[in-house]
Amino acid sequence: MKKRVAIFISGGGSNMVSLVRDMQSGDHPAEPVLVLANDAAAGGLKKATELGVPTAVVDHRPFKGDRVAFEDALQAELDKVQPDIICLAGFMRVLTEHFVAPWEGRMLNIHPSLLPKYKGLHTHARALEAGDAEHGVTVHLVTPALDDGPILGQARVPVKDGDTPDELAARVLTQEHVLYPAVLRRFAAGDLTPVYL
Ligand code: GRF
């Protein structure tokens, strides 16, 4: 039986596309069953539809900061498709323990830094400001603490002289598209050995 995967997005969904394409590329231990966005304008929704993956939207705004009610609405969408694994892929809402605890060990996130460095936002600018020679991306299991949890994979990129945050972000994103599918493939097969690229 293939593992059923739900992917959460907020924007363009390029990581979601790389995950779905890999799952659809033949022998894979998982299949995509839902792409869920917190914004109906998320560009990734159209891409998911084009790839033949069902979509749902739970807009966080009507909940007016009631995170538990928002999370219950997310869970209600999941209940319809019964996923085994959640992949957060550029999902820009913080999830509380209320949602995370029941999914612990079954929910992955991709974060554009070499964790534990640079949790939170603006990771590329922060790596440049720090003068780091190397930057990268991490896939980790989600725990209630932000951008924390056991590391399932990391990919490194060089920081080049004169890099802007956007140039560095683009270099990292290319590696995100390699790392996340590699980690999911291994994780869905039951292997938690980290992938290092
Ligand atoms: C990625 O850099 C991801 O790591 C970050 O948000 C970006 C999402 O890009 N958290 P996309 O929506 O997958 O194209």
JSON list of N, CA, C and O in Angstrom, two decimals, residues 24-43:
[
{"chain": "A", "resi": 24, "resn": "GLN", "atom": "N", "xyz": [4.79, 10.76, -8.95]},
{"chain": "A", "resi": 24, "resn": "GLN", "atom": "CA", "xyz": [4.10, 10.28, -10.15]},
{"chain": "A", "resi": 24, "resn": "GLN", "atom": "C", "xyz": [5.06, 9.67, -11.16]},
{"chain": "A", "resi": 24, "resn": "GLN", "atom": "O", "xyz": [4.63, 9.25, -12.23]},
{"chain": "A", "resi": 25, "resn": "SER", "atom": "N", "xyz": [6.33, 9.61, -10.82]},
{"chain": "A", "resi": 25, "resn": "SER", "atom": "CA", "xyz": [7.32, 9.21, -11.84]},
{"chain": "A", "resi": 25, "resn": "SER", "atom": "C", "xyz": [7.59, 7.71, -11.84]},
{"chain": "A", "resi": 25, "resn": "SER", "atom": "O", "xyz": [8.64, 7.28, -12.31]},
{"chain": "A", "resi": 26, "resn": "GLY", "atom": "N", "xyz": [6.67, 6.94, -11.32]},
{"chain": "A", "resi": 26, "resn": "GLY", "atom": "CA", "xyz": [6.89, 5.50, -11.38]},
{"chain": "A", "resi": 26, "resn": "GLY", "atom": "C", "xyz": [6.99, 4.90, -10.01]},
{"chain": "A", "resi": 26, "resn": "GLY", "atom": "O", "xyz": [6.18, 5.22, -9.14]},
{"chain": "A", "resi": 27, "resn": "ASP", "atom": "N", "xyz": [7.97, 4.06, -9.80]},
{"chain": "A", "resi": 27, "resn": "ASP", "atom": "CA", "xyz": [8.06, 3.28, -8.58]},
{"chain": "A", "resi": 27, "resn": "ASP", "atom": "C", "xyz": [8.31, 4.19, -7.38]},
{"chain": "A", "resi": 27, "resn": "ASP", "atom": "O", "xyz": [9.41, 4.71, -7.20]},
{"chain": "A", "resi": 28, "resn": "HIS", "atom": "N", "xyz": [7.30, 4.42, -6.57]},
{"chain": "A", "resi": 28, "resn": "HIS", "atom": "CA", "xyz": [7.44, 5.33, -5.42]},
{"chain": "A", "resi": 28, "resn": "HIS", "atom": "C", "xyz": [6.56, 4.81, -4.29]},
{"chain": "A", "resi": 28, "resn": "HIS", "atom": "O", "xyz": [5.44, 4.36, -4.55]},
{"chain": "A", "resi": 29, "resn": "PRO", "atom": "N", "xyz": [7.03, 4.88, -3.06]},
{"chain": "A", "resi": 29, "resn": "PRO", "atom": "CA", "xyz": [6.23, 4.35, -1.95]},
{"chain": "A", "resi": 29, "resn": "PRO", "atom": "C", "xyz": [5.08, 5.25, -1.50]},
{"chain": "A", "resi": 29, "resn": "PRO", "atom": "O", "xyz": [4.38, 4.92, -0.54]},
{"chain": "A", "resi": 30, "resn": "ALA", "atom": "N", "xyz": [4.89, 6.39, -2.17]},
{"chain": "A", "resi": 30, "resn": "ALA", "atom": "CA", "xyz": [3.83, 7.32, -1.74]},
{"chain": "A", "resi": 30, "resn": "ALA", "atom": "C", "xyz": [3.09, 7.88, -2.94]},
{"chain": "A", "resi": 30, "resn": "ALA", "atom": "O", "xyz": [3.58, 7.85, -4.07]},
{"chain": "A", "resi": 31, "resn": "GLU", "atom": "N", "xyz": [1.89, 8.41, -2.66]},
{"chain": "A", "resi": 31, "resn": "GLU", "atom": "CA", "xyz": [1.09, 9.05, -3.70]},
{"chain": "A", "resi": 31, "resn": "GLU", "atom": "C", "xyz": [0.48, 10.33, -3.14]},
{"chain": "A", "resi": 31, "resn": "GLU", "atom": "O", "xyz": [0.12, 10.39, -1.96]},
{"chain": "A", "resi": 32, "resn": "PRO", "atom": "N", "xyz": [0.35, 11.38, -3.98]},
{"chain": "A", "resi": 32, "resn": "PRO", "atom": "CA", "xyz": [-0.26, 12.62, -3.51]},
{"chain": "A", "resi": 32, "resn": "PRO", "atom": "C", "xyz": [-1.78, 12.50, -3.52]},
{"chain": "A", "resi": 32, "resn": "PRO", "atom": "O", "xyz": [-2.36, 12.10, -4.52]},
{"chain": "A", "resi": 33, "resn": "VAL", "atom": "N", "xyz": [-2.42, 12.84, -2.39]},
{"chain": "A", "resi": 33, "resn": "VAL", "atom": "CA", "xyz": [-3.88, 12.75, -2.33]},
{"chain": "A", "resi": 33, "resn": "VAL", "atom": "C", "xyz": [-4.55, 14.11, -2.15]},
{"chain": "A", "resi": 33, "resn": "VAL", "atom": "O", "xyz": [-5.76, 14.22, -2.34]},
{"chain": "A", "resi": 34, "resn": "LEU", "atom": "N", "xyz": [-3.77, 15.14, -1.78]},
{"chain": "A", "resi": 34, "resn": "LEU", "atom": "CA", "xyz": [-4.38, 16.46, -1.57]},
{"chain": "A", "resi": 34, "resn": "LEU", "atom": "C", "xyz": [-3.29, 17.53, -1.57]},
{"chain": "A", "resi": 34, "resn": "LEU", "atom": "O", "xyz": [-2.22, 17.33, -0.98]},
{"chain": "A", "resi": 35, "resn": "VAL", "atom": "N", "xyz": [-3.58, 18.65, -2.22]},
{"chain": "A", "resi": 35, "resn": "VAL", "atom": "CA", "xyz": [-2.80, 19.87, -2.03]},
{"chain": "A", "resi": 35, "resn": "VAL", "atom": "C", "xyz": [-3.72, 20.87, -1.37]},
{"chain": "A", "resi": 35, "resn": "VAL", "atom": "O", "xyz": [-4.80, 21.19, -1.89]},
{"chain": "A", "resi": 36, "resn": "LEU", "atom": "N", "xyz": [-3.32, 21.35, -0.21]},
{"chain": "A", "resi": 36, "resn": "LEU", "atom": "CA", "xyz": [-4.17, 22.23, 0.60]},
{"chain": "A", "resi": 36, "resn": "LEU", "atom": "C", "xyz": [-3.47, 23.58, 0.76]},
{"chain": "A", "resi": 36, "resn": "LEU", "atom": "O", "xyz": [-2.29, 23.63, 1.12]},
{"chain": "A", "resi": 37, "resn": "ALA", "atom": "N", "xyz": [-4.18, 24.66, 0.46]},
{"chain": "A", "resi": 37, "resn": "ALA", "atom": "CA", "xyz": [-3.62, 26.01, 0.59]},
{"chain": "A", "resi": 37, "resn": "ALA", "atom": "C", "xyz": [-4.44, 26.83, 1.58]},
{"chain": "A", "resi": 37, "resn": "ALA", "atom": "O", "xyz": [-5.64, 26.59, 1.75]},
{"chain": "A", "resi": 38, "resn": "ASN", "atom": "N", "xyz": [-3.78, 27.80, 2.20]},
{"chain": "A", "resi": 38, "resn": "ASN", "atom": "CA", "xyz": [-4.49, 28.71, 3.11]},
{"chain": "A", "resi": 38, "resn": "ASN", "atom": "C", "xyz": [-4.90, 29.99, 2.40]},
{"chain": "A", "resi": 38, "resn": "ASN", "atom": "O", "xyz": [-5.32, 30.93, 3.05]},
{"chain": "A", "resi": 39, "resn": "ASP", "atom": "N", "xyz": [-4.73, 29.99, 1.06]},
{"chain": "A", "resi": 39, "resn": "ASP", "atom": "CA", "xyz": [-5.04, 31.18, 0.27]},
{"chain": "A", "resi": 39, "resn": "ASP", "atom": "C", "xyz": [-5.51, 30.72, -1.11]},
{"chain": "A", "resi": 39, "resn": "ASP", "atom": "O", "xyz": [-4.78, 30.02, -1.81]},
{"chain": "A", "resi": 40, "resn": "ALA", "atom": "N", "xyz": [-6.73, 31.12, -1.47]},
{"chain": "A", "resi": 40, "resn": "ALA", "atom": "CA", "xyz": [-7.28, 30.70, -2.77]},
{"chain": "A", "resi": 40, "resn": "ALA", "atom": "C", "xyz": [-6.45, 31.23, -3.93]},
{"chain": "A", "resi": 40, "resn": "ALA", "atom": "O", "xyz": [-6.54, 30.72, -5.05]},
{"chain": "A", "resi": 41, "resn": "ALA", "atom": "N", "xyz": [-5.64, 32.27, -3.68]},
{"chain": "A", "resi": 41, "resn": "ALA", "atom": "CA", "xyz": [-4.82, 32.85, -4.74]},
{"chain": "A", "resi": 41, "resn": "ALA", "atom": "C", "xyz": [-3.46, 32.15, -4.89]},
{"chain": "A", "resi": 41, "resn": "ALA", "atom": "O", "xyz": [-2.65, 32.54, -5.73]},
{"chain": "A", "resi": 42, "resn": "ALA", "atom": "N", "xyz": [-3.20, 31.14, -4.08]},
{"chain": "A", "resi": 42, "resn": "ALA", "atom": "CA", "xyz": [-1.90, 30.45, -4.17]},
{"chain": "A", "resi": 42, "resn": "ALA", "atom": "C", "xyz": [-1.72, 29.85, -5.56]},
{"chain": "A", "resi": 42, "resn": "ALA", "atom": "O", "xyz": [-2.55, 29.06, -6.02]},
{"chain": "A", "resi": 43, "resn": "GLY", "atom": "N", "xyz": [-0.64, 30.26, -6.23]},
{"chain": "A", "resi": 43, "resn": "GLY", "atom": "CA", "xyz": [-0.40, 29.81, -7.61]},
{"chain": "A", "resi": 43, "resn": "GLY", "atom": "C", "xyz": [-0.26, 28.31, -7.72]},
{"chain": "A", "resi": 43, "resn": "GLY", "atom": "O", "xyz": [-0.53, 27.73, -8.79]}
]
